[in-house]
Coordinates of C-alpha atoms in Angstrom, one line a residue:
M1 CA -30.5 12.8 -1.2
I2 CA -31.0 11.3 1.8
H3 CA -32.5 8.0 0.9
R4 CA -30.3 8.2 -2.5
V5 CA -27.1 7.3 -0.2
L6 CA -28.4 4.9 1.6
A7 CA -29.6 2.9 -1.1
V8 CA -26.5 3.5 -2.7
A9 CA -24.4 2.2 0.3
V10 CA -26.4 -0.9 0.2
G11 CA -25.3 -1.4 -3.1
L12 CA -21.8 -0.6 -2.5
V13 CA -21.4 -2.8 1.0
L14 CA -23.3 -5.6 -0.7
G15 CA -24.5 -7.6 2.5
A16 CA -22.2 -5.7 5.3
T17 CA -24.4 -7.5 7.7
A18 CA -21.5 -10.7 7.5
A19 CA -19.6 -9.3 10.2
L20 CA -22.2 -9.6 13.1
P21 CA -21.5 -11.8 15.1
S22 CA -23.0 -15.4 14.1
H23 CA -26.0 -15.1 16.5
A24 CA -27.8 -13.1 14.2
Y25 CA -28.4 -15.6 11.8
E26 CA -29.4 -18.1 14.7
P27 CA -33.0 -20.0 13.7
T28 CA -36.2 -18.6 15.7
T29 CA -38.7 -21.3 16.9
S30 CA -41.8 -21.6 15.9
N31 CA -44.6 -23.5 16.0
T32 CA -46.1 -22.3 12.7
A33 CA -43.9 -24.6 10.0
A34 CA -42.7 -22.7 6.6
P35 CA -44.4 -23.7 3.8
A36 CA -42.1 -25.9 1.3
Q37 CA -40.3 -23.9 -1.2
S38 CA -41.8 -24.7 -4.8
S39 CA -39.4 -23.3 -6.6
K40 CA -35.5 -25.3 -7.2
V41 CA -34.3 -21.0 -7.0
P42 CA -34.1 -20.0 -3.1
Y43 CA -36.3 -17.1 -2.0
S44 CA -33.4 -15.5 -0.3
P45 CA -31.2 -13.8 -3.3
Y46 CA -28.0 -14.0 -0.9
V47 CA -28.2 -17.8 -1.5
G48 CA -24.6 -18.9 -2.8
R49 CA -23.7 -15.8 -3.3
A50 CA -19.6 -15.8 -3.4
Y51 CA -18.4 -12.7 -4.7
P52 CA -16.8 -10.1 -2.0
T53 CA -19.3 -8.2 -0.3
R54 CA -17.2 -5.3 1.7
P55 CA -13.8 -4.4 1.8
Y56 CA -10.7 -4.8 5.0
F57 CA -9.1 -2.7 5.3
G58 CA -5.1 -3.0 6.8
D59 CA -1.6 -2.5 7.1
T60 CA 0.6 -5.0 5.0
H61 CA 4.1 -3.2 6.1
L62 CA 4.9 -2.6 9.8
H63 CA 7.9 -2.6 11.2
T64 CA 8.2 -3.3 15.3
A65 CA 11.9 -3.4 18.0
F66 CA 12.5 -6.5 16.1
S67 CA 13.6 -4.4 13.7
M68 CA 17.2 -3.1 14.2
D69 CA 16.8 0.5 12.3
A70 CA 13.3 0.8 14.2
G71 CA 14.7 -0.2 17.4
A72 CA 18.0 2.4 16.8
F73 CA 15.0 5.6 16.3
G74 CA 13.8 3.8 19.3
A75 CA 11.0 1.9 18.6
R76 CA 10.2 -0.8 21.9
L77 CA 6.6 -2.6 20.7
T78 CA 7.2 -5.8 20.2
P79 CA 4.5 -7.6 17.6
R80 CA 2.1 -8.0 20.0
D81 CA 2.0 -4.7 20.5
A82 CA 1.8 -4.4 17.1
Y83 CA -0.9 -6.3 16.4
R84 CA -2.4 -5.3 20.3
F85 CA -2.9 -1.4 18.5
A86 CA -4.7 -2.5 15.0
R87 CA -7.4 -4.4 17.1
G88 CA -7.8 -1.7 18.5
E89 CA -6.6 -1.7 22.0
V90 CA -4.9 1.1 23.8
V91 CA -1.2 0.9 23.6
T92 CA 1.6 3.2 24.7
A93 CA 3.4 4.0 22.7
S94 CA 7.3 4.1 22.8
S95 CA 7.3 7.4 23.5
G96 CA 5.8 7.3 26.5
Q97 CA 2.6 8.9 25.0
Q98 CA -1.1 5.9 25.4
A99 CA -2.7 5.8 21.1
R100 CA -5.7 4.7 20.0
L101 CA -6.8 4.0 16.8
S102 CA -10.8 5.5 15.8
R103 CA -12.2 2.5 14.8
P104 CA -10.0 -1.1 14.8
L105 CA -8.6 -2.4 11.1
D106 CA -9.6 -5.8 10.1
F107 CA -5.9 -7.1 9.5
L108 CA -1.9 -6.7 10.1
V109 CA 1.0 -7.8 8.7
V110 CA 4.3 -7.4 10.9
A111 CA 6.9 -7.0 8.6
D112 CA 9.8 -6.7 10.2
H113 CA 13.5 -6.5 8.2
S114 CA 14.4 -9.9 7.1
D115 CA 18.3 -9.2 8.0
N116 CA 19.4 -9.0 11.9
M117 CA 15.8 -10.0 12.9
G118 CA 16.0 -9.5 16.8
F119 CA 19.4 -7.9 16.8
F120 CA 18.5 -4.6 18.4
P121 CA 17.0 -6.5 21.6
D122 CA 20.6 -7.5 22.0
L123 CA 22.2 -4.6 21.4
F124 CA 19.6 -2.3 23.2
A125 CA 20.3 -4.8 26.3
G126 CA 24.0 -4.5 25.4
K127 CA 24.5 -8.4 24.8
P128 CA 28.2 -9.6 25.9
D129 CA 29.3 -10.4 22.0
V130 CA 27.5 -7.4 20.9
M131 CA 29.5 -5.0 23.4
A132 CA 32.5 -7.4 22.1
D133 CA 32.9 -5.5 18.6
P134 CA 33.3 -1.8 18.6
T135 CA 30.8 -0.7 16.4
G136 CA 28.3 -2.8 17.9
K137 CA 29.4 -0.5 21.4
K138 CA 29.4 3.0 19.9
W139 CA 25.6 2.4 18.5
H140 CA 25.4 1.1 22.2
D141 CA 26.8 3.6 23.7
L142 CA 24.5 6.3 21.2
I143 CA 21.5 4.7 21.7
L144 CA 21.9 5.1 25.3
A145 CA 23.1 8.9 25.5
G146 CA 19.7 9.7 23.3
Q147 CA 21.3 10.0 20.1
G148 CA 18.8 6.9 18.6
A149 CA 18.2 8.4 15.3
Q150 CA 22.1 8.7 14.5
A151 CA 22.7 5.3 15.2
A152 CA 19.4 4.9 12.9
M153 CA 21.2 6.4 10.3
E154 CA 24.8 4.7 11.2
I155 CA 23.1 1.3 11.0
I156 CA 21.1 1.8 7.7
R157 CA 24.0 3.2 5.6
A158 CA 26.4 0.4 7.1
F159 CA 23.9 -2.1 5.6
S160 CA 23.4 0.3 2.8
Q161 CA 26.6 0.2 1.2
G162 CA 27.9 -3.5 2.6
T163 CA 29.9 -1.7 5.7
F164 CA 28.3 -4.3 8.3
P165 CA 30.5 -5.7 10.7
K166 CA 30.3 -8.5 10.0
A167 CA 30.4 -9.9 14.0
L168 CA 27.2 -8.2 14.4
M169 CA 25.2 -10.2 11.8
Y170 CA 22.1 -11.9 12.9
A171 CA 21.5 -14.8 10.2
P172 CA 18.9 -17.2 9.1
G173 CA 20.2 -20.2 11.8
T174 CA 21.5 -18.9 14.2
P175 CA 19.7 -19.0 18.5
G176 CA 19.1 -15.0 18.3
Y177 CA 17.4 -14.8 14.9
R178 CA 15.5 -18.1 14.8
G179 CA 14.1 -17.1 18.2
A180 CA 13.6 -13.4 16.6
W181 CA 11.6 -14.9 14.0
M182 CA 9.5 -17.9 15.5
E183 CA 8.2 -15.1 17.9
T184 CA 7.0 -13.2 15.1
I185 CA 5.3 -16.0 14.0
A186 CA 3.5 -16.9 17.5
A187 CA 2.0 -13.2 18.4
A188 CA 1.2 -13.9 14.5
E189 CA -0.8 -17.0 15.5
Q190 CA -2.1 -15.1 19.4
Y191 CA -4.3 -12.8 17.7
N192 CA -5.3 -14.0 14.8
Q193 CA -9.1 -14.8 15.3
P194 CA -10.7 -15.5 11.5
G195 CA -14.1 -13.9 10.8
A196 CA -12.6 -10.7 13.5
F197 CA -8.8 -9.3 13.0
T198 CA -6.7 -10.6 10.7
A199 CA -2.8 -11.1 11.9
F200 CA -0.7 -12.1 8.6
I201 CA 3.3 -14.2 9.2
G202 CA 5.0 -12.0 7.2
Y203 CA 8.9 -10.5 6.6
E204 CA 10.6 -7.5 4.8
W205 CA 13.3 -8.6 2.3
T206 CA 15.1 -5.5 2.6
S207 CA 17.5 -5.6 -0.6
N208 CA 18.9 -1.7 -0.5
T209 CA 22.8 -2.5 -2.6
G210 CA 24.0 0.8 -2.9
G211 CA 21.0 2.7 -0.7
N212 CA 18.4 1.7 -3.7
N213 CA 15.5 0.3 -1.8
L214 CA 14.2 -2.4 -3.6
H215 CA 12.3 -3.6 -0.7
R216 CA 10.1 -6.5 -0.5
N217 CA 6.8 -7.2 2.1
V218 CA 7.1 -11.0 1.4
I219 CA 3.1 -12.6 2.9
F220 CA 2.2 -16.2 4.0
R221 CA -1.2 -17.3 3.5
D222 CA -0.4 -20.5 5.4
N223 CA -0.6 -20.3 10.0
G224 CA 2.4 -21.5 11.8
D225 CA 2.8 -24.8 10.7
K226 CA 3.8 -24.0 7.6
A227 CA 5.8 -20.5 8.3
S228 CA 8.0 -22.0 11.2
Q229 CA 9.5 -23.9 9.0
V230 CA 11.8 -22.0 7.4
E231 CA 13.6 -18.9 8.0
P232 CA 13.0 -15.0 5.4
F233 CA 15.1 -14.7 3.1
T234 CA 18.1 -12.6 3.6
V235 CA 20.4 -10.1 1.6
Y236 CA 23.9 -10.8 2.9
P237 CA 25.7 -13.6 1.4
P238 CA 26.4 -16.5 1.5
A239 CA 22.7 -17.3 3.2
G240 CA 21.2 -14.5 1.1
S241 CA 20.8 -12.3 -1.6
D242 CA 20.2 -8.5 -2.7
K243 CA 18.7 -9.9 -5.9
P244 CA 15.2 -10.3 -6.6
Q245 CA 15.3 -13.2 -9.1
D246 CA 16.4 -14.5 -5.8
L247 CA 13.9 -14.2 -3.4
W248 CA 12.2 -15.3 -6.4
K249 CA 13.4 -18.6 -6.2
W250 CA 12.9 -18.6 -2.2
M251 CA 9.1 -17.9 -3.1
A252 CA 9.4 -21.1 -4.9
A253 CA 11.3 -23.4 -2.6
Y254 CA 8.8 -22.6 -0.1
E255 CA 5.9 -23.3 -2.4
Q256 CA 7.3 -27.0 -3.1
Q257 CA 8.5 -27.7 0.5
P258 CA 7.1 -27.3 3.4
G259 CA 4.3 -26.9 0.0
G260 CA 3.1 -23.3 1.3
Q261 CA 1.6 -20.2 -0.3
V262 CA 3.5 -16.4 -0.8
L263 CA 3.1 -13.7 -2.5
A264 CA 5.7 -10.0 -3.3
I265 CA 4.4 -6.3 -2.6
A266 CA 7.2 -4.4 -3.6
H267 CA 8.2 -1.2 -1.9
N268 CA 6.8 2.4 -3.4
G269 CA 9.7 2.6 -5.6
N270 CA 9.9 6.3 -5.5
L271 CA 13.8 5.8 -3.5
S272 CA 15.1 2.9 -5.4
N273 CA 17.1 6.3 -7.5
G274 CA 15.0 4.1 -10.9
R275 CA 16.0 0.5 -10.0
M276 CA 12.6 -0.9 -8.7
F277 CA 11.0 -0.9 -12.5
T278 CA 13.5 -0.8 -14.8
M279 CA 13.2 -1.7 -18.7
V280 CA 16.5 -4.1 -18.5
E281 CA 18.1 -6.1 -15.5
S282 CA 18.4 -4.0 -12.9
F283 CA 22.0 -5.2 -11.7
T284 CA 23.4 -5.6 -15.0
G285 CA 21.9 -4.0 -17.1
K286 CA 21.5 -7.6 -19.6
P287 CA 18.4 -7.0 -21.9
F288 CA 15.4 -8.9 -20.3
D289 CA 14.8 -12.8 -20.8
R290 CA 11.3 -14.3 -20.5
D291 CA 12.0 -16.2 -17.5
Y292 CA 11.8 -13.3 -15.8
I293 CA 9.5 -12.0 -16.9
E294 CA 7.2 -14.7 -15.7
T295 CA 8.9 -15.4 -12.6
R296 CA 8.5 -11.3 -11.7
A297 CA 4.7 -11.6 -13.0
K298 CA 3.9 -14.4 -10.8
W299 CA 5.6 -13.5 -7.2
E300 CA 4.7 -9.6 -7.2
R301 CA 0.7 -9.3 -7.9
L302 CA 0.7 -6.1 -5.6
Y303 CA 2.7 -2.6 -5.6
E304 CA 2.9 -0.5 -2.3
A305 CA 1.4 2.7 -4.2
T306 CA 1.3 4.9 -1.1
Q307 CA 2.8 4.8 2.6
T308 CA 5.4 7.1 5.0
K309 CA 8.2 8.1 2.7
G310 CA 6.2 9.1 0.0
D311 CA 3.6 8.6 -2.8
G312 CA 3.9 5.9 -5.5
E313 CA 1.9 6.7 -7.8
T314 CA 2.9 9.5 -10.5
H315 CA 5.1 12.4 -10.9
P316 CA 4.1 16.0 -12.5
F317 CA 7.4 15.4 -14.4
L318 CA 6.2 12.1 -15.5
S319 CA 2.6 13.6 -16.2
P320 CA 2.2 17.0 -16.8
N321 CA -0.9 17.3 -17.3
D322 CA -2.3 16.0 -14.3
E323 CA -3.4 18.6 -12.0
F324 CA -2.8 16.0 -9.0
A325 CA -0.3 14.5 -10.2
N326 CA 1.7 17.0 -7.7
F327 CA 1.6 15.0 -4.3
E328 CA 3.5 14.2 -1.0
R329 CA 6.3 13.5 -2.9
W330 CA 9.5 12.7 -2.0
D331 CA 12.2 12.4 -5.2
F332 CA 15.4 13.7 -3.0
G333 CA 17.5 10.6 -3.8
N334 CA 17.7 6.8 -2.6
L335 CA 17.4 5.6 0.4
D336 CA 20.3 6.3 2.5
A337 CA 20.4 9.7 0.4
S338 CA 23.9 9.3 -0.8
V339 CA 22.9 9.4 -3.9
P340 CA 21.1 12.5 -5.4
K341 CA 17.9 11.7 -8.2
T342 CA 18.5 12.1 -11.6
K343 CA 14.7 13.2 -13.5
D344 CA 16.0 10.3 -16.3
M345 CA 15.4 7.8 -12.4
L346 CA 11.7 8.9 -12.5
Q347 CA 10.6 6.6 -15.2
Y348 CA 11.2 3.5 -13.3
E349 CA 10.0 4.8 -9.8
Y350 CA 6.3 5.1 -10.1
A351 CA 3.1 3.1 -10.5
R352 CA 2.0 4.5 -13.4
M353 CA 4.6 5.0 -15.9
A354 CA 5.9 1.2 -15.1
L355 CA 2.0 0.0 -16.0
R356 CA 2.4 1.9 -18.9
N357 CA 5.8 0.4 -19.7
G358 CA 4.5 -3.0 -18.8
L359 CA 2.7 -3.0 -21.5
K360 CA 5.5 -2.5 -24.2
L361 CA 6.9 -4.9 -22.3
E362 CA 3.9 -7.7 -23.1
S363 CA 3.9 -6.9 -26.0
E364 CA 7.7 -8.1 -26.4
F365 CA 7.6 -10.8 -24.4
G366 CA 3.8 -12.0 -24.0
T367 CA 3.5 -11.0 -20.6
N368 CA 3.4 -7.7 -18.6
P369 CA 5.9 -8.4 -15.5
Y370 CA 4.4 -5.2 -14.5
K371 CA 0.5 -6.5 -14.1
F372 CA 0.5 -5.6 -10.4
G373 CA -2.9 -4.2 -8.0
M374 CA -2.5 -0.6 -5.4
I375 CA -2.4 -1.0 -2.3
G376 CA -0.9 2.0 0.4
S377 CA 1.0 0.8 3.5
S378 CA 2.2 2.6 6.4
D379 CA 6.3 1.9 6.3
A380 CA 6.2 3.1 10.4
H381 CA 8.9 2.4 12.2
T382 CA 6.9 2.2 15.6
G383 CA 4.7 -0.6 16.4
L384 CA 2.0 1.6 15.6
T385 CA -0.5 1.2 12.2
A386 CA -1.6 5.7 12.7
M387 CA -2.3 6.4 9.3
E388 CA -4.8 9.8 10.3
E389 CA -4.3 12.9 10.1
N390 CA -5.6 13.9 13.0
N391 CA -3.9 10.8 14.7
F392 CA -0.8 10.3 13.6
F393 CA 2.2 9.1 15.6
G394 CA 4.4 9.3 12.6
K395 CA 7.1 7.3 10.6
T396 CA 9.7 6.4 13.3
T397 CA 9.6 6.9 17.4
P398 CA 11.1 10.9 17.4
Q399 CA 8.8 11.6 14.3
E400 CA 5.8 10.3 17.7
P401 CA 3.7 13.3 18.5
S402 CA 5.7 16.6 20.0
P403 CA 5.9 20.5 19.9
H404 CA 8.8 20.3 18.2
R405 CA 8.4 17.5 15.4
M406 CA 7.3 19.9 12.4
M407 CA 10.9 21.4 13.2
A408 CA 13.0 19.2 12.9
T409 CA 14.8 17.0 10.5
F410 CA 14.5 13.4 9.3
V411 CA 17.1 12.8 6.6
D412 CA 20.3 15.1 6.3
N413 CA 23.4 14.3 4.0
P414 CA 26.2 16.5 3.3
K415 CA 27.9 15.4 0.9
T416 CA 24.8 14.9 -1.7
R417 CA 23.2 18.4 0.7
I418 CA 19.7 15.5 0.7
K419 CA 17.9 17.2 3.8
V420 CA 14.4 15.9 4.4
M421 CA 12.1 17.3 7.0
D422 CA 10.2 14.9 9.6
W423 CA 6.7 17.5 8.4
Q424 CA 7.7 15.6 4.7
V425 CA 7.5 12.7 6.1
S426 CA 2.9 11.2 5.0
S427 CA 0.3 10.3 7.3
S428 CA 0.1 7.6 4.8
G429 CA -1.7 4.8 4.0
Y430 CA -3.7 1.9 4.4
A431 CA -4.8 -1.2 2.4
A432 CA -8.1 -2.1 1.1
V433 CA -9.1 -5.2 -0.3
W434 CA -12.3 -7.2 -1.1
A435 CA -12.7 -10.4 0.5
T436 CA -14.9 -12.7 1.0
E437 CA -14.8 -13.2 4.2
N438 CA -11.5 -11.9 7.6
T439 CA -9.8 -14.8 7.1
R440 CA -6.1 -15.8 5.9
E441 CA -7.2 -17.0 3.7
A442 CA -10.1 -15.0 1.7
L443 CA -8.3 -11.7 2.1
W444 CA -4.2 -13.4 0.6
D445 CA -6.9 -14.7 -2.1
A446 CA -8.0 -11.5 -3.5
M447 CA -4.2 -9.5 -3.6
Q448 CA -3.8 -12.4 -5.9
R449 CA -6.2 -11.9 -7.9
K450 CA -5.4 -8.2 -7.2
E451 CA -9.6 -7.1 -6.3
T452 CA -6.9 -4.1 -3.8
Y453 CA -6.9 -0.1 -3.6
A454 CA -4.6 1.8 -1.7
T455 CA -5.9 5.3 0.0
T456 CA -3.1 7.2 2.0
G457 CA -6.0 7.0 5.2
P458 CA -9.2 7.5 5.1
R459 CA -11.3 4.2 4.8
M460 CA -13.3 5.3 2.0
V461 CA -15.1 2.6 -0.1
V462 CA -14.6 2.4 -4.0
R463 CA -15.9 -0.1 -6.4
F464 CA -14.6 -0.2 -9.8
F465 CA -15.9 -2.7 -12.6
G466 CA -15.7 -2.8 -16.4
G467 CA -17.4 -5.2 -18.7
W468 CA -19.3 -4.6 -22.4
D469 CA -22.6 -4.6 -21.4
F470 CA -23.0 -2.3 -19.4
D471 CA -24.8 0.7 -19.6
K472 CA -25.9 4.5 -17.9
G473 CA -28.9 2.8 -15.9
D474 CA -26.5 0.3 -13.9
A475 CA -25.4 2.6 -11.8
L476 CA -29.1 3.2 -10.1
K477 CA -29.3 -0.2 -9.3
P478 CA -29.3 -0.3 -5.7
D479 CA -27.5 -3.6 -5.9
L480 CA -23.8 -2.5 -7.7
A481 CA -22.4 -5.3 -6.6
L482 CA -24.5 -8.2 -8.0
T483 CA -24.3 -5.8 -11.5
G484 CA -20.7 -5.3 -11.3
Y485 CA -20.1 -9.2 -11.0
G486 CA -22.5 -10.4 -13.5
K487 CA -22.0 -8.4 -16.4
G488 CA -18.2 -7.4 -15.9
V489 CA -14.7 -8.2 -14.0
P490 CA -13.9 -6.3 -11.3
M491 CA -11.0 -3.8 -10.3
G492 CA -7.7 -6.1 -11.0
G493 CA -9.3 -8.3 -14.0
D494 CA -9.3 -8.7 -17.4
L495 CA -10.7 -8.0 -20.6
S496 CA -10.2 -9.2 -23.9
R497 CA -12.1 -9.6 -27.8
A498 CA -13.6 -6.8 -27.7
P499 CA -17.4 -7.3 -28.9
A500 CA -17.8 -5.6 -33.0
G501 CA -17.9 -1.2 -32.9
K502 CA -18.6 -1.9 -28.2
S503 CA -15.7 0.3 -26.0
P504 CA -15.5 -0.5 -22.8
A505 CA -18.2 0.5 -20.1
F506 CA -16.9 1.0 -16.7
L507 CA -18.8 0.8 -13.2
V508 CA -17.7 3.4 -11.2
A509 CA -18.4 3.8 -7.1
A510 CA -17.2 5.7 -3.9
M511 CA -18.7 6.6 -1.0
K512 CA -16.8 9.0 1.6
A513 CA -15.5 7.7 4.9
P514 CA -17.6 7.2 7.8
I515 CA -15.1 9.2 9.3
G516 CA -15.1 12.1 7.0
A517 CA -14.1 13.8 4.3
N518 CA -16.8 14.3 1.3
L519 CA -15.3 13.2 -2.0
D520 CA -14.3 15.8 -4.8
R521 CA -14.3 13.2 -8.1
V522 CA -13.9 10.0 -8.9
Q523 CA -11.2 9.8 -11.8
I524 CA -10.2 7.3 -14.9
V525 CA -6.8 6.6 -15.3
K526 CA -6.0 4.8 -19.0
G527 CA -2.6 4.4 -20.1
W528 CA -2.3 2.7 -24.0
L529 CA 0.1 1.2 -26.1
D530 CA -0.3 3.1 -29.2
A531 CA 0.2 2.1 -32.8
R532 CA 4.1 3.1 -32.9
G533 CA 4.5 1.3 -29.6
E534 CA 4.8 4.2 -27.8
T535 CA 3.3 4.6 -24.4
R536 CA 0.3 6.7 -23.6
E537 CA -2.0 8.1 -20.7
Q538 CA -5.0 10.3 -20.0
V539 CA -6.8 11.1 -16.8
Y540 CA -11.0 11.3 -17.3
D541 CA -13.0 13.0 -15.1
V542 CA -15.3 11.1 -14.3
A543 CA -17.6 11.7 -12.0
W544 CA -17.7 14.9 -9.4
S545 CA -19.9 16.5 -6.7
G546 CA -21.1 20.2 -6.7
G547 CA -23.0 20.5 -10.6
R548 CA -19.1 22.0 -12.1
K549 CA -18.7 21.4 -15.8
P550 CA -15.6 21.0 -17.5
G551 CA -13.6 23.5 -19.3
K552 CA -12.5 24.1 -22.5
D553 CA -9.8 21.5 -21.7
G554 CA -12.9 19.4 -20.2
K555 CA -11.0 19.5 -16.8
V556 CA -13.3 19.8 -13.9
P557 CA -12.3 23.0 -12.3
A558 CA -11.0 23.4 -8.5
I559 CA -13.6 22.0 -6.0
G560 CA -12.5 24.9 -3.5
S561 CA -11.7 24.5 0.5
T562 CA -12.9 24.9 3.7
V563 CA -10.7 24.6 5.5
D564 CA -9.2 26.4 8.7
V565 CA -5.8 25.9 9.4
V566 CA -5.4 28.3 12.2
N567 CA -7.8 25.6 13.9
A568 CA -6.9 23.3 11.7
S569 CA -10.7 22.4 10.7
Y570 CA -12.8 22.0 7.2
T571 CA -16.6 21.3 6.6
N572 CA -18.6 19.2 4.3
S573 CA -20.3 22.1 3.2
I574 CA -18.8 21.2 -0.3
G575 CA -18.1 17.4 -2.2
A576 CA -20.4 15.0 -1.7
P577 CA -20.9 12.0 0.3
E578 CA -20.6 9.4 -2.9
L579 CA -20.2 9.1 -7.0
I580 CA -21.5 7.2 -8.7
T581 CA -21.3 6.6 -13.0
V582 CA -21.0 4.3 -15.3
W583 CA -18.3 5.9 -18.4
K584 CA -17.6 4.0 -21.6
D585 CA -13.8 5.1 -22.7
P586 CA -14.7 7.6 -25.6
A587 CA -10.9 6.8 -27.6
F588 CA -10.8 3.4 -27.7
D589 CA -9.1 1.1 -30.2
A590 CA -9.6 -2.0 -30.2
K591 CA -6.3 -3.1 -31.7
Q592 CA -4.1 -1.5 -28.9
R593 CA -3.3 -3.1 -24.9
A594 CA -4.6 -0.7 -22.8
F595 CA -5.4 -0.2 -18.9
Y596 CA -7.7 1.2 -16.8
Y597 CA -8.1 2.8 -12.6
V598 CA -9.6 4.5 -10.7
R599 CA -8.5 7.2 -8.5
V600 CA -11.4 9.1 -5.9
I601 CA -10.1 12.6 -5.1
E602 CA -11.4 14.3 -1.4
I603 CA -12.0 17.3 -0.8
P604 CA -9.1 19.4 1.0
T605 CA -9.0 18.9 4.7
P606 CA -5.8 19.4 7.2
R607 CA -2.8 17.5 7.0
W608 CA -1.8 16.3 10.3
T609 CA 1.3 19.0 10.0
A610 CA -2.1 21.2 10.6
Y611 CA -3.8 19.7 13.9
D612 CA 0.1 19.4 15.3
A613 CA 0.6 23.5 15.2
K614 CA -2.9 24.0 16.1
R615 CA -2.3 21.2 19.2
F616 CA 1.3 22.2 20.2
G617 CA 0.7 25.9 19.7
V618 CA 3.9 26.0 17.3
Q619 CA 4.8 28.7 14.3
P620 CA 5.2 25.9 11.2
L621 CA 8.5 26.4 9.3
P622 CA 8.0 28.3 5.9
G623 CA 6.7 26.0 2.3
T624 CA 5.4 23.1 5.3
Q625 CA 2.4 21.7 3.2
M626 CA -0.8 22.1 5.6
T627 CA -3.4 20.9 3.8
V628 CA -4.3 17.6 1.6
T629 CA -6.5 15.5 -0.8
E630 CA -6.4 12.5 0.6
R631 CA -7.1 10.0 -2.5
A632 CA -7.2 6.7 -3.3
Y633 CA -6.1 4.0 -6.6
T634 CA -7.7 1.0 -7.5
S635 CA -6.1 -2.2 -9.4
P636 CA -6.4 -1.4 -13.1
I637 CA -8.1 -2.8 -15.0
W638 CA -6.4 -4.1 -18.3
Y639 CA -7.8 -4.1 -21.7
T640 CA -5.9 -6.9 -23.7
P641 CA -6.3 -6.8 -28.1

């Protein structure tokens, strides 16, 4: 078994030695000349290899004190602090505690909010022009009195409801705004080290009209020489707009002048109250036109399927036959809790249903606006991308480790009776990117082609290929990546023109995180458009651990649990370190559009709440979730007739 694990590890992360320093490849001197090659084909099988050899893990959605809400909540860390932490350095959190990751990340995007960027440092400092406004003085005094969370919620609600004081607006072109943006760029430039750590330049466009979250994270492929020629696109008029179409116009203009490249990642949609993945234009209610469909498909290549504000893959109401659908749910209402959630909103908020509806739109328009890849990220407002269950530093500064954070209230709107507790915040997630090297260009290009997957925190390695000629023997080959790229397309890819009599076959492999839990199972989620034009879905267990046998319903029984909640511990005595298989769709219809993506499920482990209860000796509130089944979601592979 050990030899099998090592062999698959080599196949899953083929060429992992690429992470070694350059001197590892320097030739040694010898007095004996090597014989000349008699063949034009190099002896080394890795000469000319162009495909990705390893996944890089990072976060595309982190806030610092430059974001007005993060600062009001208590964040004092700057973009430079954030990059230092992601690189593996010890950083003192805003709560005064030292923090460090178990292992450095490979990349980070500091994505501070577009609107009022840089406002909070001046609010906190009590600058005269800020204090001259009654609301500014009120917020300043609340923060100094230790009531930053109240100030933060007031700031969020004022921005959401269009009542933010005009006198306090930090807009593009003003000195405070420009200074914050230039410092954001300077921080990324300082900490970007091609080949070792990638610091992306980016921001979060913060459309939130009526509290309905339509945020997008904008990521630059470019260095500061181009990014500094523009300023982020904002929401408030006249310079900004809350409509995604206007953000896409800004992106197109940036590609024209100064000739750079950007992409947008949609924020997880579970606080959009049914507006993230609509079937009509979300602001006007008008039917989509071809321009909207094609433009969204061009600019929005990825979706944030999991983060601290809950999971965005699917929901039990939408997927009642999926036993893993009830996971880290945030289905209370919109971002500022001003409007409660209703069930009719759910189908327009979650990734799986959006992928299904995308097939329907493609059949009408010829283009799929919801043909996105999957990533996870944190949306932490602390400057710390600490998404490990036993090392979780919360979403906001008041949620950094303390004996009382599990009992505290995060959101409480007495008008709507929406109440969210701090224990409901998720320790999630990270983006995994299959890139050829750790540089801005290579990582961005991989995101653009959607060769990515989401993880709720653990850095498991997941490969997923689709093609027409994979067979069972391919799962046994040690050089899995070479086989996958040679016979098929990777996650994010496309299949078409099904050969007569053939069904698509999928080569899928998953390996546990080096520091983490064993795997329970690997699943393939299929969605398709049936002959009547209705969308369908099916979840298939394709590989699992422990010799279990599927029941009459085709489902593999639960694996059980080794979690000791009281001691916040578990053992890897169940599950498997790696799972690999070739699976062929048993119900393929060559005339029907379809997508397939992989979901990897870990064995149950202690949730961050269990670690807190143990460390601080506190009793959790009734109903507190104490265990978690961590998971990963790959980008789909699509089939188009």
